[in-house]
Amino acid sequence: MLNPNATADARHARSGSDAMLYNEDGAPFAQVDSFQSKGSFSNSKYNPIGQNRELEVNGTIGVTLVISEIVVLDGYLFNQVIQAVANGESPVMTLDGTIEGRNGSQERITYRDCIFSGDNDLQNVSTGDVLKRSYNLHCNGKVEPRSSLTI
């Protein structure tokens, strides 16, 4: 065996049923069937004179969240979008994403000062499908890792 010290243990793998998204009051988004957060790194390229190698230096970092919600009732996110459309201004939200470990540990990340960005569903209807709404947010505040998974 080439890697006798592997820390990964398949018995501790997690699934979507082990994760949850919460609002700033700690209330779970019970209708959310998926959420995803991504960090996007935009670097500036430069080429020092006398070198043929292109280098990069850190430019900007952006964090986005994509949330899919099953339509059961007009919940918190939907009402926030409707108010934003009516008022012409996006609300500022704080969200917590969590993943529960098998041993009681928890990965928790807080996303501060999130606002709606890009296209967000008001009504998204197809015959024969479960109705869902998709929300896109950009995190303008600090992304705080609160706790980590362990095995």
mmCIF file of C-alpha atoms in Angstrom:
data_model
loop_
_atom_site.group_PDB
_atom_site.id
_atom_site.type_symbol
_atom_site.label_atom_id
_atom_site.label_comp_id
_atom_site.label_asym_id
_atom_site.label_seq_id
_atom_site.Cartn_x
_atom_site.Cartn_y
_atom_site.Cartn_z
ATOM 1 C CA MET A 1 0.000 0.000 0.000
ATOM 2 C CA LEU A 2 1.468 3.330 -1.054
ATOM 3 C CA ASN A 3 -0.521 5.449 1.392
ATOM 4 C CA PRO A 4 -0.647 3.694 4.771
ATOM 5 C CA ASN A 5 -1.507 6.938 6.637
ATOM 6 C CA ALA A 6 -4.646 7.972 4.760
ATOM 7 C CA THR A 7 -6.894 10.002 7.057
ATOM 8 C CA ALA A 8 -9.958 9.497 4.881
ATOM 9 C CA ASP A 9 -12.347 6.867 6.165
ATOM 10 C CA ALA A 10 -15.381 6.114 4.012
ATOM 11 C CA ARG A 11 -17.429 5.317 7.094
ATOM 12 C CA HIS A 12 -17.334 9.043 7.926
ATOM 13 C CA ALA A 13 -18.477 10.265 4.465
ATOM 14 C CA ARG A 14 -21.419 12.665 4.672
ATOM 15 C CA SER A 15 -24.487 13.097 2.454
ATOM 16 C CA GLY A 16 -26.878 15.967 1.846
ATOM 17 C CA SER A 17 -29.101 14.766 4.682
ATOM 18 C CA ASP A 18 -26.282 15.708 7.070
ATOM 19 C CA ALA A 19 -26.265 19.387 6.056
ATOM 20 C CA MET A 20 -28.488 22.382 6.800
ATOM 21 C CA LEU A 21 -28.692 26.081 6.003
ATOM 22 C CA TYR A 22 -29.840 28.551 8.679
ATOM 23 C CA ASN A 23 -30.761 32.231 8.714
ATOM 24 C CA GLU A 24 -29.209 34.721 11.144
ATOM 25 C CA ASP A 25 -31.819 33.889 13.796
ATOM 26 C CA GLY A 26 -30.832 30.212 13.676
ATOM 27 C CA ALA A 27 -34.039 29.142 11.928
ATOM 28 C CA PRO A 28 -33.464 26.350 9.384
ATOM 29 C CA PHE A 29 -34.472 26.770 5.748
ATOM 30 C CA ALA A 30 -36.566 23.603 5.820
ATOM 31 C CA GLN A 31 -37.588 23.820 2.142
ATOM 32 C CA VAL A 32 -34.019 24.087 0.797
ATOM 33 C CA ASP A 33 -33.097 20.946 -1.133
ATOM 34 C CA SER A 34 -29.579 22.117 -2.026
ATOM 35 C CA PHE A 35 -27.153 24.919 -1.366
ATOM 36 C CA GLN A 36 -23.658 25.576 -2.606
ATOM 37 C CA SER A 37 -21.043 28.171 -1.756
ATOM 38 C CA LYS A 38 -18.050 28.947 -3.951
ATOM 39 C CA GLY A 39 -14.976 31.101 -3.651
ATOM 40 C CA SER A 40 -13.845 32.808 -6.846
ATOM 41 C CA PHE A 41 -10.257 34.084 -7.079
ATOM 42 C CA SER A 42 -9.454 36.739 -9.696
ATOM 43 C CA ASN A 43 -5.725 37.277 -10.001
ATOM 44 C CA SER A 44 -3.773 39.892 -11.923
ATOM 45 C CA LYS A 45 -1.222 38.535 -14.377
ATOM 46 C CA TYR A 46 2.122 40.100 -15.076
ATOM 47 C CA ASN A 47 5.309 39.262 -16.880
ATOM 48 C CA PRO A 48 8.544 40.674 -15.443
ATOM 49 C CA ILE A 49 10.998 41.915 -18.027
ATOM 50 C CA GLY A 50 13.615 39.335 -18.838
ATOM 51 C CA GLN A 51 11.345 36.358 -18.033
ATOM 52 C CA ASN A 52 9.212 34.277 -20.316
ATOM 53 C CA ARG A 53 7.054 33.036 -17.453
ATOM 54 C CA GLU A 54 3.707 34.625 -16.696
ATOM 55 C CA LEU A 55 3.090 35.206 -12.986
ATOM 56 C CA GLU A 56 -0.032 36.010 -10.982
ATOM 57 C CA VAL A 57 -0.668 38.094 -7.904
ATOM 58 C CA ASN A 58 -3.784 37.931 -5.743
ATOM 59 C CA GLY A 59 -6.427 40.368 -6.943
ATOM 60 C CA THR A 60 -9.940 39.886 -5.649
ATOM 61 C CA ILE A 61 -11.859 37.109 -3.940
ATOM 62 C CA GLY A 62 -15.611 36.693 -4.250
ATOM 63 C CA VAL A 63 -17.933 34.287 -2.462
ATOM 64 C CA THR A 64 -21.270 33.284 -3.948
ATOM 65 C CA LEU A 65 -24.097 31.101 -2.677
ATOM 66 C CA VAL A 66 -26.584 29.200 -4.841
ATOM 67 C CA ILE A 67 -29.690 27.929 -3.102
ATOM 68 C CA SER A 68 -32.451 25.715 -4.509
ATOM 69 C CA GLU A 69 -35.742 25.647 -2.650
ATOM 70 C CA ILE A 70 -38.722 23.313 -3.100
ATOM 71 C CA VAL A 71 -41.968 25.288 -3.357
ATOM 72 C CA VAL A 72 -44.102 24.345 -0.369
ATOM 73 C CA LEU A 73 -45.019 27.781 0.927
ATOM 74 C CA ASP A 74 -43.824 31.341 0.417
ATOM 75 C CA GLY A 75 -40.871 31.081 2.782
ATOM 76 C CA TYR A 76 -38.214 33.458 4.053
ATOM 77 C CA LEU A 77 -36.037 33.593 0.908
ATOM 78 C CA PHE A 78 -38.990 34.046 -1.442
ATOM 79 C CA ASN A 79 -40.410 36.848 0.701
ATOM 80 C CA GLN A 80 -36.999 38.548 0.761
ATOM 81 C CA VAL A 81 -36.814 38.433 -3.057
ATOM 82 C CA ILE A 82 -40.368 39.782 -3.427
ATOM 83 C CA GLN A 83 -39.601 42.640 -1.009
ATOM 84 C CA ALA A 84 -36.391 43.405 -2.917
ATOM 85 C CA VAL A 85 -38.313 43.577 -6.202
ATOM 86 C CA ALA A 86 -41.021 45.758 -4.629
ATOM 87 C CA ASN A 87 -38.572 48.083 -2.819
ATOM 88 C CA GLY A 88 -35.791 48.143 -5.405
ATOM 89 C CA GLU A 89 -33.140 47.154 -2.866
ATOM 90 C CA SER A 90 -31.769 43.792 -1.776
ATOM 91 C CA PRO A 91 -31.920 42.865 1.896
ATOM 92 C CA VAL A 92 -28.663 42.070 3.664
ATOM 93 C CA MET A 93 -28.648 38.577 5.183
ATOM 94 C CA THR A 94 -26.349 36.440 7.302
ATOM 95 C CA LEU A 95 -26.482 32.687 6.621
ATOM 96 C CA ASP A 96 -24.932 29.651 8.330
ATOM 97 C CA GLY A 97 -24.117 26.486 6.402
ATOM 98 C CA THR A 98 -23.531 23.354 8.477
ATOM 99 C CA ILE A 99 -22.517 19.748 7.940
ATOM 100 C CA GLU A 100 -22.924 17.292 10.810
ATOM 101 C CA GLY A 101 -20.207 14.709 11.371
ATOM 102 C CA ARG A 102 -20.886 11.150 12.417
ATOM 103 C CA ASN A 103 -19.004 11.703 15.678
ATOM 104 C CA GLY A 104 -20.865 14.849 16.734
ATOM 105 C CA SER A 105 -18.388 17.271 15.167
ATOM 106 C CA GLN A 106 -19.780 19.972 12.913
ATOM 107 C CA GLU A 107 -18.465 22.041 10.025
ATOM 108 C CA ARG A 108 -20.105 25.460 10.330
ATOM 109 C CA ILE A 109 -19.429 28.440 8.097
ATOM 110 C CA THR A 110 -21.060 31.856 8.551
ATOM 111 C CA TYR A 111 -21.616 34.022 5.472
ATOM 112 C CA ARG A 112 -22.131 37.680 6.425
ATOM 113 C CA ASP A 113 -23.722 40.537 4.493
ATOM 114 C CA CYS A 114 -25.176 38.435 1.666
ATOM 115 C CA ILE A 115 -27.259 40.166 -1.002
ATOM 116 C CA PHE A 116 -29.159 38.794 -3.987
ATOM 117 C CA SER A 117 -27.114 38.744 -7.192
ATOM 118 C CA GLY A 118 -28.002 37.911 -10.782
ATOM 119 C CA ASP A 119 -31.182 36.032 -11.636
ATOM 120 C CA ASN A 120 -33.438 34.790 -8.823
ATOM 121 C CA ASP A 121 -36.662 32.836 -9.350
ATOM 122 C CA LEU A 122 -40.037 34.311 -8.552
ATOM 123 C CA GLN A 123 -42.045 31.501 -10.131
ATOM 124 C CA ASN A 124 -40.436 28.617 -12.016
ATOM 125 C CA VAL A 125 -43.096 26.193 -13.247
ATOM 126 C CA SER A 126 -42.876 23.017 -15.380
ATOM 127 C CA THR A 127 -45.613 20.436 -15.878
ATOM 128 C CA GLY A 128 -44.882 17.193 -14.036
ATOM 129 C CA ASP A 129 -41.905 18.461 -12.030
ATOM 130 C CA VAL A 130 -41.508 19.352 -8.376
ATOM 131 C CA LEU A 131 -41.656 23.134 -8.298
ATOM 132 C CA LYS A 132 -38.408 24.776 -7.195
ATOM 133 C CA ARG A 133 -36.979 28.257 -6.896
ATOM 134 C CA SER A 134 -33.336 29.136 -7.328
ATOM 135 C CA TYR A 135 -31.593 31.987 -5.483
ATOM 136 C CA ASN A 136 -28.149 33.467 -6.094
ATOM 137 C CA LEU A 137 -26.403 35.540 -3.467
ATOM 138 C CA HIS A 138 -23.082 37.335 -3.195
ATOM 139 C CA CYS A 139 -21.339 37.513 0.172
ATOM 140 C CA ASN A 140 -20.066 41.051 0.847
ATOM 141 C CA GLY A 141 -19.002 40.393 4.420
ATOM 142 C CA LYS A 142 -16.582 38.148 6.194
ATOM 143 C CA VAL A 143 -16.796 34.401 5.652
ATOM 144 C CA GLU A 144 -16.158 32.869 9.065
ATOM 145 C CA PRO A 145 -15.296 29.222 9.614
ATOM 146 C CA ARG A 146 -16.870 28.500 13.022
ATOM 147 C CA SER A 147 -16.049 24.812 13.489
ATOM 148 C CA SER A 148 -14.565 21.875 11.563
ATOM 149 C CA LEU A 149 -15.432 18.248 10.903
ATOM 150 C CA THR A 150 -13.228 15.686 12.571
ATOM 151 C CA ILE A 151 -13.091 11.894 12.558
#
